[in-house]
mmCIF file of N, CA and C in Angstrom:
data_model
loop_
_atom_site.group_PDB
_atom_site.id
_atom_site.type_symbol
_atom_site.label_atom_id
_atom_site.label_comp_id
_atom_site.label_asym_id
_atom_site.label_seq_id
_atom_site.Cartn_x
_atom_site.Cartn_y
_atom_site.Cartn_z
ATOM 1 N N UNK A 1 -8.367 81.853 39.345
ATOM 2 C CA UNK A 1 -6.936 81.615 39.337
ATOM 3 C C UNK A 1 -6.345 82.521 38.274
ATOM 4 N N UNK A 2 -5.351 83.286 38.682
ATOM 5 C CA UNK A 2 -4.696 84.199 37.758
ATOM 6 C C UNK A 2 -3.248 83.783 37.570
ATOM 7 N N UNK A 3 -2.763 83.966 36.339
ATOM 8 C CA UNK A 3 -1.357 83.695 36.056
ATOM 9 C C UNK A 3 -0.804 84.808 35.194
ATOM 10 N N UNK A 4 0.395 85.210 35.529
ATOM 11 C CA UNK A 4 1.182 86.078 34.666
ATOM 12 C C UNK A 4 2.287 85.191 34.134
ATOM 13 N N UNK A 5 2.316 85.030 32.822
ATOM 14 C CA UNK A 5 3.355 84.192 32.241
ATOM 15 C C UNK A 5 4.316 85.064 31.445
ATOM 16 N N UNK A 6 5.581 84.763 31.593
ATOM 17 C CA UNK A 6 6.605 85.507 30.889
ATOM 18 C C UNK A 6 7.477 84.522 30.128
ATOM 19 N N UNK A 7 7.615 84.773 28.823
ATOM 20 C CA UNK A 7 8.514 83.961 28.006
ATOM 21 C C UNK A 7 9.930 84.401 28.349
ATOM 22 N N UNK A 8 10.753 83.441 28.745
ATOM 23 C CA UNK A 8 12.096 83.780 29.212
ATOM 24 C C UNK A 8 13.179 83.005 28.461
ATOM 25 N N UNK A 9 14.344 83.633 28.372
ATOM 26 C CA UNK A 9 15.547 82.940 27.893
ATOM 27 C C UNK A 9 16.172 82.173 29.045
ATOM 28 N N UNK A 10 15.979 82.725 30.263
ATOM 29 C CA UNK A 10 16.410 82.057 31.483
ATOM 30 C C UNK A 10 15.715 82.729 32.654
ATOM 31 N N UNK A 11 15.595 81.977 33.750
ATOM 32 C CA UNK A 11 14.986 82.516 34.964
ATOM 33 C C UNK A 11 15.451 81.688 36.154
ATOM 34 N N UNK A 12 15.421 82.330 37.318
ATOM 35 C CA UNK A 12 15.802 81.618 38.540
ATOM 36 C C UNK A 12 15.083 82.221 39.738
ATOM 37 N N UNK A 13 15.036 81.426 40.817
ATOM 38 C CA UNK A 13 14.463 81.877 42.078
ATOM 39 C C UNK A 13 15.501 81.618 43.162
ATOM 40 N N UNK A 14 15.747 82.646 43.973
ATOM 41 C CA UNK A 14 16.695 82.554 45.074
ATOM 42 C C UNK A 14 15.955 82.850 46.377
ATOM 43 N N UNK A 15 16.203 82.011 47.390
ATOM 44 C CA UNK A 15 15.631 82.205 48.717
ATOM 45 C C UNK A 15 16.777 82.156 49.720
ATOM 46 N N UNK A 16 16.886 83.205 50.538
ATOM 47 C CA UNK A 16 17.948 83.294 51.547
ATOM 48 C C UNK A 16 19.326 83.011 50.942
ATOM 49 N N UNK A 17 19.615 83.681 49.828
ATOM 50 C CA UNK A 17 20.899 83.585 49.121
ATOM 51 C C UNK A 17 21.199 82.203 48.541
ATOM 52 N N UNK A 18 20.175 81.344 48.446
ATOM 53 C CA UNK A 18 20.351 80.017 47.852
ATOM 54 C C UNK A 18 19.433 79.891 46.632
ATOM 55 N N UNK A 19 20.027 79.575 45.482
ATOM 56 C CA UNK A 19 19.236 79.391 44.267
ATOM 57 C C UNK A 19 18.466 78.076 44.384
ATOM 58 N N UNK A 20 17.127 78.166 44.337
ATOM 59 C CA UNK A 20 16.287 76.979 44.495
ATOM 60 C C UNK A 20 15.648 76.527 43.187
ATOM 61 N N UNK A 21 15.671 77.374 42.174
ATOM 62 C CA UNK A 21 15.110 77.030 40.872
ATOM 63 C C UNK A 21 15.891 77.761 39.799
ATOM 64 N N UNK A 22 16.096 77.086 38.671
ATOM 65 C CA UNK A 22 16.902 77.650 37.598
ATOM 66 C C UNK A 22 16.490 76.992 36.286
ATOM 67 N N UNK A 23 16.066 77.792 35.307
ATOM 68 C CA UNK A 23 15.684 77.243 34.005
ATOM 69 C C UNK A 23 16.344 78.024 32.881
ATOM 70 N N UNK A 24 16.316 77.423 31.716
ATOM 71 C CA UNK A 24 16.714 78.091 30.485
ATOM 72 C C UNK A 24 15.428 78.456 29.732
ATOM 73 N N UNK A 25 15.402 78.379 28.424
ATOM 74 C CA UNK A 25 14.257 78.808 27.633
ATOM 75 C C UNK A 25 12.965 78.166 28.122
ATOM 76 N N UNK A 26 11.965 79.013 28.333
ATOM 77 C CA UNK A 26 10.672 78.506 28.775
ATOM 78 C C UNK A 26 9.796 79.597 29.327
ATOM 79 N N UNK A 27 9.058 79.260 30.392
ATOM 80 C CA UNK A 27 8.101 80.195 30.982
ATOM 81 C C UNK A 27 8.319 80.355 32.477
ATOM 82 N N UNK A 28 8.249 81.594 32.914
ATOM 83 C CA UNK A 28 8.126 81.915 34.331
ATOM 84 C C UNK A 28 6.635 82.154 34.546
ATOM 85 N N UNK A 29 6.038 81.389 35.465
ATOM 86 C CA UNK A 29 4.600 81.461 35.716
ATOM 87 C C UNK A 29 4.379 81.964 37.139
ATOM 88 N N UNK A 30 3.827 83.164 37.255
ATOM 89 C CA UNK A 30 3.443 83.715 38.550
ATOM 90 C C UNK A 30 1.972 83.353 38.741
ATOM 91 N N UNK A 31 1.642 82.663 39.840
ATOM 92 C CA UNK A 31 0.308 82.103 40.033
ATOM 93 C C UNK A 31 -0.364 82.666 41.265
ATOM 94 N N UNK A 32 -1.562 83.223 41.068
ATOM 95 C CA UNK A 32 -2.380 83.722 42.169
ATOM 96 C C UNK A 32 -3.626 82.869 42.322
ATOM 97 N N UNK A 33 -3.932 82.471 43.542
ATOM 98 C CA UNK A 33 -5.054 81.568 43.818
ATOM 99 C C UNK A 33 -6.062 82.281 44.712
ATOM 100 N N UNK A 34 -7.349 82.116 44.373
ATOM 101 C CA UNK A 34 -8.414 82.662 45.215
ATOM 102 C C UNK A 34 -9.325 81.534 45.668
ATOM 103 N N UNK A 35 -10.156 81.797 46.676
ATOM 104 C CA UNK A 35 -10.995 80.758 47.279
ATOM 105 C C UNK A 35 -11.970 80.108 46.301
ATOM 106 N N UNK A 36 -12.383 80.819 45.282
ATOM 107 C CA UNK A 36 -13.348 80.275 44.327
ATOM 108 C C UNK A 36 -12.719 79.315 43.319
ATOM 109 N N UNK A 37 -11.399 79.191 43.311
ATOM 110 C CA UNK A 37 -10.725 78.333 42.341
ATOM 111 C C UNK A 37 -10.965 76.860 42.642
ATOM 112 N N UNK A 38 -11.094 76.089 41.558
ATOM 113 C CA UNK A 38 -11.382 74.659 41.662
ATOM 114 C C UNK A 38 -10.397 73.867 40.804
ATOM 115 N N UNK A 39 -10.550 72.558 40.833
ATOM 116 C CA UNK A 39 -9.734 71.691 39.991
ATOM 117 C C UNK A 39 -9.980 71.996 38.512
ATOM 118 N N UNK A 40 -11.174 72.420 38.182
ATOM 119 C CA UNK A 40 -11.479 72.809 36.796
ATOM 120 C C UNK A 40 -10.593 73.978 36.366
ATOM 121 N N UNK A 41 -10.392 74.947 37.265
ATOM 122 C CA UNK A 41 -9.516 76.077 36.956
ATOM 123 C C UNK A 41 -8.077 75.602 36.741
ATOM 124 N N UNK A 42 -7.623 74.701 37.594
ATOM 125 C CA UNK A 42 -6.261 74.157 37.479
ATOM 126 C C UNK A 42 -6.084 73.461 36.134
ATOM 127 N N UNK A 43 -7.028 72.589 35.793
ATOM 128 C CA UNK A 43 -6.925 71.845 34.534
ATOM 129 C C UNK A 43 -6.929 72.768 33.329
ATOM 130 N N UNK A 44 -7.863 73.717 33.320
ATOM 131 C CA UNK A 44 -7.980 74.626 32.183
ATOM 132 C C UNK A 44 -6.729 75.491 32.047
ATOM 133 N N UNK A 45 -6.304 76.104 33.161
ATOM 134 C CA UNK A 45 -5.175 77.025 33.114
ATOM 135 C C UNK A 45 -3.872 76.317 32.765
ATOM 136 N N UNK A 46 -3.641 75.151 33.322
ATOM 137 C CA UNK A 46 -2.390 74.434 33.037
ATOM 138 C C UNK A 46 -2.312 74.049 31.562
ATOM 139 N N UNK A 47 -3.414 73.573 31.000
ATOM 140 C CA UNK A 47 -3.419 73.214 29.573
ATOM 141 C C UNK A 47 -3.259 74.447 28.700
ATOM 142 N N UNK A 48 -3.922 75.522 29.082
ATOM 143 C CA UNK A 48 -3.844 76.766 28.314
ATOM 144 C C UNK A 48 -2.397 77.269 28.267
ATOM 145 N N UNK A 49 -1.733 77.283 29.413
ATOM 146 C CA UNK A 49 -0.367 77.803 29.492
ATOM 147 C C UNK A 49 0.603 76.935 28.683
ATOM 148 N N UNK A 50 0.549 75.637 28.866
ATOM 149 C CA UNK A 50 1.494 74.736 28.204
ATOM 150 C C UNK A 50 1.306 74.729 26.685
ATOM 151 N N UNK A 51 0.071 74.978 26.232
ATOM 152 C CA UNK A 51 -0.217 74.937 24.794
ATOM 153 C C UNK A 51 -0.270 76.309 24.127
ATOM 154 N N UNK A 52 -0.075 77.378 24.890
ATOM 155 C CA UNK A 52 -0.122 78.732 24.331
ATOM 156 C C UNK A 52 1.009 78.917 23.324
ATOM 157 N N UNK A 53 0.675 79.316 22.132
ATOM 158 C CA UNK A 53 1.654 79.419 21.042
ATOM 159 C C UNK A 53 2.341 80.787 21.069
ATOM 160 N N UNK A 54 3.383 80.904 21.910
ATOM 161 C CA UNK A 54 4.082 82.181 22.076
ATOM 162 C C UNK A 54 5.596 82.069 21.864
ATOM 163 N N UNK A 55 6.028 80.930 21.337
ATOM 164 C CA UNK A 55 7.456 80.762 21.022
ATOM 165 C C UNK A 55 7.622 80.774 19.512
ATOM 166 N N UNK A 56 8.707 81.372 19.059
ATOM 167 C CA UNK A 56 8.934 81.538 17.628
ATOM 168 C C UNK A 56 9.204 80.215 16.924
ATOM 169 N N UNK A 57 8.672 80.118 15.704
ATOM 170 C CA UNK A 57 8.969 78.969 14.853
ATOM 171 C C UNK A 57 10.160 79.326 13.962
ATOM 172 N N UNK A 58 10.415 78.494 12.957
ATOM 173 C CA UNK A 58 11.569 78.706 12.066
ATOM 174 C C UNK A 58 11.444 79.979 11.231
ATOM 175 N N UNK A 59 10.218 80.535 11.124
ATOM 176 C CA UNK A 59 9.994 81.780 10.387
ATOM 177 C C UNK A 59 9.916 82.990 11.313
ATOM 178 N N UNK A 60 10.304 82.803 12.570
ATOM 179 C CA UNK A 60 10.307 83.862 13.568
ATOM 180 C C UNK A 60 8.901 84.397 13.862
ATOM 181 N N UNK A 61 7.923 83.488 13.782
ATOM 182 C CA UNK A 61 6.533 83.814 14.092
ATOM 183 C C UNK A 61 6.154 83.049 15.356
ATOM 184 N N UNK A 62 5.455 83.724 16.282
ATOM 185 C CA UNK A 62 5.030 83.050 17.506
ATOM 186 C C UNK A 62 3.979 82.007 17.139
ATOM 187 N N UNK A 63 4.442 80.777 16.998
ATOM 188 C CA UNK A 63 3.581 79.714 16.512
ATOM 189 C C UNK A 63 3.786 78.397 17.262
ATOM 190 N N UNK A 64 4.742 78.355 18.200
ATOM 191 C CA UNK A 64 5.042 77.130 18.937
ATOM 192 C C UNK A 64 4.709 77.293 20.418
ATOM 193 N N UNK A 65 4.330 76.194 21.025
ATOM 194 C CA UNK A 65 3.992 76.190 22.438
ATOM 195 C C UNK A 65 5.181 75.730 23.278
ATOM 196 N N UNK A 66 5.061 75.878 24.587
ATOM 197 C CA UNK A 66 6.068 75.367 25.512
ATOM 198 C C UNK A 66 6.224 73.864 25.318
ATOM 199 N N UNK A 67 5.126 73.191 25.122
ATOM 200 C CA UNK A 67 5.141 71.748 24.898
ATOM 201 C C UNK A 67 5.932 71.413 23.629
ATOM 202 N N UNK A 68 5.700 72.147 22.557
ATOM 203 C CA UNK A 68 6.369 71.873 21.275
ATOM 204 C C UNK A 68 7.868 72.143 21.317
ATOM 205 N N UNK A 69 8.283 73.174 22.059
ATOM 206 C CA UNK A 69 9.726 73.454 22.113
ATOM 207 C C UNK A 69 10.414 72.676 23.226
ATOM 208 N N UNK A 70 9.618 71.933 23.999
ATOM 209 C CA UNK A 70 10.122 71.176 25.148
ATOM 210 C C UNK A 70 10.874 72.092 26.116
ATOM 211 N N UNK A 71 10.269 73.269 26.336
ATOM 212 C CA UNK A 71 10.873 74.272 27.207
ATOM 213 C C UNK A 71 10.680 73.957 28.677
ATOM 214 N N UNK A 72 11.341 74.763 29.498
ATOM 215 C CA UNK A 72 11.293 74.622 30.948
ATOM 216 C C UNK A 72 10.237 75.555 31.530
ATOM 217 N N UNK A 73 9.913 75.351 32.812
ATOM 218 C CA UNK A 73 8.962 76.230 33.493
ATOM 219 C C UNK A 73 9.323 76.358 34.964
ATOM 220 N N UNK A 74 9.087 77.557 35.487
ATOM 221 C CA UNK A 74 9.150 77.813 36.929
ATOM 222 C C UNK A 74 7.781 78.354 37.333
ATOM 223 N N UNK A 75 7.216 77.802 38.408
ATOM 224 C CA UNK A 75 5.952 78.298 38.962
ATOM 225 C C UNK A 75 6.250 78.949 40.311
ATOM 226 N N UNK A 76 5.793 80.189 40.457
ATOM 227 C CA UNK A 76 6.020 80.959 41.677
ATOM 228 C C UNK A 76 4.669 81.444 42.203
ATOM 229 N N UNK A 77 4.384 81.163 43.463
ATOM 230 C CA UNK A 77 3.132 81.641 44.061
ATOM 231 C C UNK A 77 3.178 83.164 44.180
ATOM 232 N N UNK A 78 2.040 83.805 43.909
ATOM 233 C CA UNK A 78 2.010 85.269 43.873
ATOM 234 C C UNK A 78 0.625 85.759 44.301
ATOM 235 N N UNK A 79 0.383 85.798 45.606
ATOM 236 C CA UNK A 79 -0.933 86.208 46.104
ATOM 237 C C UNK A 79 -1.271 87.640 45.708
ATOM 238 N N UNK A 80 -0.264 88.464 45.436
ATOM 239 C CA UNK A 80 -0.520 89.868 45.101
ATOM 240 C C UNK A 80 -1.220 90.045 43.752
ATOM 241 N N UNK A 81 -1.329 88.969 42.965
ATOM 242 C CA UNK A 81 -2.078 89.069 41.704
ATOM 243 C C UNK A 81 -3.557 89.330 41.958
ATOM 244 N N UNK A 82 -4.021 89.037 43.171
ATOM 245 C CA UNK A 82 -5.423 89.264 43.513
ATOM 246 C C UNK A 82 -5.617 90.558 44.310
ATOM 247 N N UNK A 83 -4.679 91.464 44.208
ATOM 248 C CA UNK A 83 -4.780 92.741 44.918
ATOM 249 C C UNK A 83 -5.933 93.572 44.361
ATOM 250 N N UNK A 84 -6.675 94.173 45.265
ATOM 251 C CA UNK A 84 -7.704 95.130 44.884
ATOM 252 C C UNK A 84 -7.171 96.523 45.233
ATOM 253 N N UNK A 85 -7.198 97.410 44.256
ATOM 254 C CA UNK A 85 -6.690 98.769 44.466
ATOM 255 C C UNK A 85 -7.799 99.813 44.293
ATOM 256 N N UNK A 86 -9.035 99.380 44.460
ATOM 257 C CA UNK A 86 -10.168 100.286 44.257
ATOM 258 C C UNK A 86 -10.208 101.421 45.263
ATOM 259 N N UNK A 87 -9.921 101.118 46.534
ATOM 260 C CA UNK A 87 -10.028 102.130 47.583
ATOM 261 C C UNK A 87 -8.647 102.412 48.165
ATOM 262 N N UNK A 88 -8.367 103.670 48.351
ATOM 263 C CA UNK A 88 -7.131 104.072 49.020
ATOM 264 C C UNK A 88 -5.876 103.666 48.256
ATOM 265 N N UNK A 89 -4.764 103.709 48.975
ATOM 266 C CA UNK A 89 -3.477 103.416 48.361
ATOM 267 C C UNK A 89 -2.845 102.122 48.858
ATOM 268 N N UNK A 90 -3.466 101.478 49.831
ATOM 269 C CA UNK A 90 -2.962 100.192 50.313
ATOM 270 C C UNK A 90 -3.789 99.089 49.649
ATOM 271 N N UNK A 91 -3.156 98.231 48.850
ATOM 272 C CA UNK A 91 -3.906 97.146 48.207
ATOM 273 C C UNK A 91 -4.531 96.211 49.238
ATOM 274 N N UNK A 92 -5.696 95.708 48.894
ATOM 275 C CA UNK A 92 -6.377 94.710 49.720
ATOM 276 C C UNK A 92 -6.190 93.340 49.062
ATOM 277 N N UNK A 93 -5.860 92.350 49.868
ATOM 278 C CA UNK A 93 -5.634 90.996 49.351
ATOM 279 C C UNK A 93 -6.717 90.040 49.829
ATOM 280 N N UNK A 94 -7.903 90.569 50.105
ATOM 281 C CA UNK A 94 -8.982 89.776 50.681
ATOM 282 C C UNK A 94 -9.421 88.634 49.755
ATOM 283 N N UNK A 95 -9.253 88.782 48.442
ATOM 284 C CA UNK A 95 -9.658 87.731 47.500
ATOM 285 C C UNK A 95 -8.642 86.598 47.419
ATOM 286 N N UNK A 96 -7.402 86.847 47.831
ATOM 287 C CA UNK A 96 -6.370 85.811 47.761
ATOM 288 C C UNK A 96 -6.638 84.741 48.812
ATOM 289 N N UNK A 97 -6.474 83.485 48.416
ATOM 290 C CA UNK A 97 -6.694 82.366 49.347
ATOM 291 C C UNK A 97 -5.657 82.370 50.460
ATOM 292 N N UNK A 98 -6.091 81.915 51.621
ATOM 293 C CA UNK A 98 -5.187 81.716 52.758
ATOM 294 C C UNK A 98 -4.318 80.485 52.475
ATOM 295 N N UNK A 99 -3.135 80.414 53.080
ATOM 296 C CA UNK A 99 -2.213 79.302 52.803
ATOM 297 C C UNK A 99 -2.824 77.907 52.951
ATOM 298 N N UNK A 100 -3.694 77.706 53.950
ATOM 299 C CA UNK A 100 -4.240 76.360 54.160
ATOM 300 C C UNK A 100 -5.046 75.843 52.971
ATOM 301 N N UNK A 101 -5.641 76.742 52.193
ATOM 302 C CA UNK A 101 -6.341 76.294 50.983
ATOM 303 C C UNK A 101 -5.526 76.542 49.718
ATOM 304 N N UNK A 102 -4.675 77.571 49.742
ATOM 305 C CA UNK A 102 -3.898 77.900 48.544
ATOM 306 C C UNK A 102 -2.767 76.904 48.285
ATOM 307 N N UNK A 103 -2.091 76.434 49.333
ATOM 308 C CA UNK A 103 -0.953 75.526 49.138
ATOM 309 C C UNK A 103 -1.369 74.241 48.411
ATOM 310 N N UNK A 104 -2.441 73.560 48.821
ATOM 311 C CA UNK A 104 -2.830 72.363 48.067
ATOM 312 C C UNK A 104 -3.160 72.665 46.599
ATOM 313 N N UNK A 105 -3.791 73.805 46.342
ATOM 314 C CA UNK A 105 -4.115 74.181 44.962
ATOM 315 C C UNK A 105 -2.835 74.464 44.172
ATOM 316 N N UNK A 106 -1.913 75.162 44.776
ATOM 317 C CA UNK A 106 -0.612 75.464 44.166
ATOM 318 C C UNK A 106 0.101 74.165 43.800
ATOM 319 N N UNK A 107 0.122 73.221 44.730
ATOM 320 C CA UNK A 107 0.798 71.943 44.488
ATOM 321 C C UNK A 107 0.099 71.140 43.393
ATOM 322 N N UNK A 108 -1.229 71.172 43.369
ATOM 323 C CA UNK A 108 -1.976 70.480 42.309
ATOM 324 C C UNK A 108 -1.699 71.109 40.950
ATOM 325 N N UNK A 109 -1.602 72.440 40.926
ATOM 326 C CA UNK A 109 -1.301 73.134 39.670
ATOM 327 C C UNK A 109 0.070 72.700 39.147
ATOM 328 N N UNK A 110 1.061 72.657 40.019
ATOM 329 C CA UNK A 110 2.409 72.241 39.619
ATOM 330 C C UNK A 110 2.378 70.818 39.068
ATOM 331 N N UNK A 111 1.702 69.919 39.769
ATOM 332 C CA UNK A 111 1.595 68.533 39.317
ATOM 333 C C UNK A 111 0.915 68.453 37.956
ATOM 334 N N UNK A 112 -0.122 69.257 37.770
ATOM 335 C CA UNK A 112 -0.839 69.243 36.495
ATOM 336 C C UNK A 112 0.033 69.771 35.360
ATOM 337 N N UNK A 113 0.790 70.831 35.599
ATOM 338 C CA UNK A 113 1.712 71.343 34.576
ATOM 339 C C UNK A 113 2.729 70.251 34.230
ATOM 340 N N UNK A 114 3.266 69.588 35.238
ATOM 341 C CA UNK A 114 4.244 68.514 35.000
ATOM 342 C C UNK A 114 3.625 67.381 34.184
ATOM 343 N N UNK A 115 2.378 67.028 34.493
ATOM 344 C CA UNK A 115 1.702 65.964 33.750
ATOM 345 C C UNK A 115 1.499 66.332 32.287
ATOM 346 N N UNK A 116 1.081 67.561 32.038
ATOM 347 C CA UNK A 116 0.833 68.009 30.668
ATOM 348 C C UNK A 116 2.157 68.184 29.923
ATOM 349 N N UNK A 117 3.146 68.749 30.593
ATOM 350 C CA UNK A 117 4.440 69.024 29.970
ATOM 351 C C UNK A 117 5.292 67.762 29.846
ATOM 352 N N UNK A 118 5.082 66.819 30.753
ATOM 353 C CA UNK A 118 5.844 65.574 30.712
ATOM 354 C C UNK A 118 7.237 65.693 31.278
ATOM 355 N N UNK A 119 7.453 66.675 32.146
ATOM 356 C CA UNK A 119 8.758 66.839 32.789
ATOM 357 C C UNK A 119 8.614 67.637 34.071
ATOM 358 N N UNK A 120 9.655 67.595 34.887
ATOM 359 C CA UNK A 120 9.649 68.301 36.164
ATOM 360 C C UNK A 120 9.601 69.809 35.942
ATOM 361 N N UNK A 121 8.843 70.467 36.801
ATOM 362 C CA UNK A 121 8.718 71.921 36.783
ATOM 363 C C UNK A 121 9.442 72.464 38.005
ATOM 364 N N UNK A 122 10.220 73.501 37.810
ATOM 365 C CA UNK A 122 10.906 74.164 38.926
ATOM 366 C C UNK A 122 9.889 75.021 39.672
ATOM 367 N N UNK A 123 10.159 75.299 40.951
ATOM 368 C CA UNK A 123 9.229 76.111 41.733
ATOM 369 C C UNK A 123 9.975 77.019 42.693
ATOM 370 N N UNK A 124 9.245 78.020 43.142
ATOM 371 C CA UNK A 124 9.689 78.798 44.280
ATOM 372 C C UNK A 124 9.235 78.060 45.520
ATOM 373 N N UNK A 125 9.115 78.784 46.621
ATOM 374 C CA UNK A 125 8.619 78.202 47.866
ATOM 375 C C UNK A 125 7.441 79.034 48.326
ATOM 376 N N UNK A 126 6.303 78.395 48.505
ATOM 377 C CA UNK A 126 5.083 79.111 48.868
ATOM 378 C C UNK A 126 5.308 79.939 50.128
ATOM 379 N N UNK A 127 4.980 81.221 50.060
ATOM 380 C CA UNK A 127 5.058 82.105 51.211
ATOM 381 C C UNK A 127 6.441 82.634 51.554
ATOM 382 N N UNK A 128 7.464 82.182 50.846
ATOM 383 C CA UNK A 128 8.830 82.633 51.147
ATOM 384 C C UNK A 128 9.101 83.995 50.521
ATOM 385 N N UNK A 129 10.092 84.682 51.059
ATOM 386 C CA UNK A 129 10.601 85.909 50.458
ATOM 387 C C UNK A 129 11.558 85.479 49.353
ATOM 388 N N UNK A 130 11.110 85.612 48.118
ATOM 389 C CA UNK A 130 11.874 85.108 46.973
ATOM 390 C C UNK A 130 12.427 86.249 46.140
ATOM 391 N N UNK A 131 13.577 86.008 45.579
ATOM 392 C CA UNK A 131 14.165 86.907 44.597
ATOM 393 C C UNK A 131 14.065 86.191 43.259
ATOM 394 N N UNK A 132 13.290 86.770 42.360
ATOM 395 C CA UNK A 132 13.070 86.158 41.053
ATOM 396 C C UNK A 132 13.862 86.943 40.020
ATOM 397 N N UNK A 133 14.703 86.234 39.300
ATOM 398 C CA UNK A 133 15.519 86.862 38.262
ATOM 399 C C UNK A 133 15.123 86.249 36.930
ATOM 400 N N UNK A 134 14.966 87.097 35.911
ATOM 401 C CA UNK A 134 14.584 86.575 34.600
ATOM 402 C C UNK A 134 15.136 87.443 33.491
ATOM 403 N N UNK A 135 15.304 86.797 32.358
ATOM 404 C CA UNK A 135 15.617 87.503 31.129
ATOM 405 C C UNK A 135 14.401 87.294 30.237
ATOM 406 N N UNK A 136 13.504 88.298 30.220
ATOM 407 C CA UNK A 136 12.267 88.207 29.462
ATOM 408 C C UNK A 136 12.622 88.221 27.987
ATOM 409 N N UNK A 137 12.109 87.258 27.250
ATOM 410 C CA UNK A 137 12.416 87.095 25.833
ATOM 411 C C UNK A 137 11.305 87.715 25.011
ATOM 412 N N UNK A 138 11.582 88.815 24.361
ATOM 413 C CA UNK A 138 10.599 89.469 23.492
ATOM 414 C C UNK A 138 10.559 90.976 23.677
ATOM 415 N N UNK A 139 10.034 91.468 24.742
ATOM 416 C CA UNK A 139 9.427 90.795 25.887
ATOM 417 C C UNK A 139 8.039 90.260 25.543
ATOM 418 N N UNK A 140 7.727 89.107 26.111
ATOM 419 C CA UNK A 140 6.401 88.521 25.990
ATOM 420 C C UNK A 140 5.897 88.254 27.400
ATOM 421 N N UNK A 141 4.837 88.963 27.782
ATOM 422 C CA UNK A 141 4.202 88.802 29.086
ATOM 423 C C UNK A 141 2.697 88.762 28.867
ATOM 424 N N UNK A 142 2.049 87.711 29.382
ATOM 425 C CA UNK A 142 0.616 87.523 29.171
ATOM 426 C C UNK A 142 -0.057 87.245 30.506
ATOM 427 N N UNK A 143 -1.214 87.859 30.707
ATOM 428 C CA UNK A 143 -2.011 87.641 31.917
ATOM 429 C C UNK A 143 -3.206 86.780 31.541
ATOM 430 N N UNK A 144 -3.410 85.703 32.308
ATOM 431 C CA UNK A 144 -4.542 84.811 32.057
ATOM 432 C C UNK A 144 -5.317 84.636 33.363
ATOM 433 N N UNK A 145 -6.625 84.787 33.288
ATOM 434 C CA UNK A 145 -7.504 84.588 34.439
ATOM 435 C C UNK A 145 -8.470 83.460 34.081
ATOM 436 N N UNK A 146 -8.477 82.406 34.877
ATOM 437 C CA UNK A 146 -9.348 81.259 34.570
ATOM 438 C C UNK A 146 -10.822 81.639 34.624
ATOM 439 N N UNK A 147 -11.152 82.719 35.281
ATOM 440 C CA UNK A 147 -12.548 83.160 35.342
ATOM 441 C C UNK A 147 -13.006 83.752 34.003
ATOM 442 N N UNK A 148 -12.051 84.023 33.101
ATOM 443 C CA UNK A 148 -12.382 84.569 31.780
ATOM 444 C C UNK A 148 -12.462 83.492 30.717
ATOM 445 N N UNK A 149 -12.509 82.222 31.107
ATOM 446 C CA UNK A 149 -12.466 81.140 30.134
ATOM 447 C C UNK A 149 -13.774 80.948 29.369
ATOM 448 N N UNK A 150 -14.840 81.477 29.867
ATOM 449 C CA UNK A 150 -16.142 81.259 29.213
ATOM 450 C C UNK A 150 -16.554 82.417 28.372
#
């Protein structure tokens, strides 16, 4: 399971000219799921993201987590995070899970983030053509792969 997290001042997701998600200070989480991902990956990644100390404290040092600042979050499915570009110029997405297995994992991840954060998480729509707008704060962008946890 891969995630690209971006610390944002604000972010939103629009589908078919309708805003479906809108947050202020917090994290935009782009989530890629592969067939090898398990509930262990969901648990580890959700806790890691919510507790990652990337928000400034009173001394302007990145020392606070999303949980500590009680920030917002948007989770957006992003199968292209598992793109392989080894051969040719057309990326291969063979490692990305098919919707029938990815959607339940995506939904479990959202539920787990909500449980750890203690509040509702905004989302995009799995498989939809989404327009994601954000004001990256910092900029701070971090890539986390649950397969690198050991």
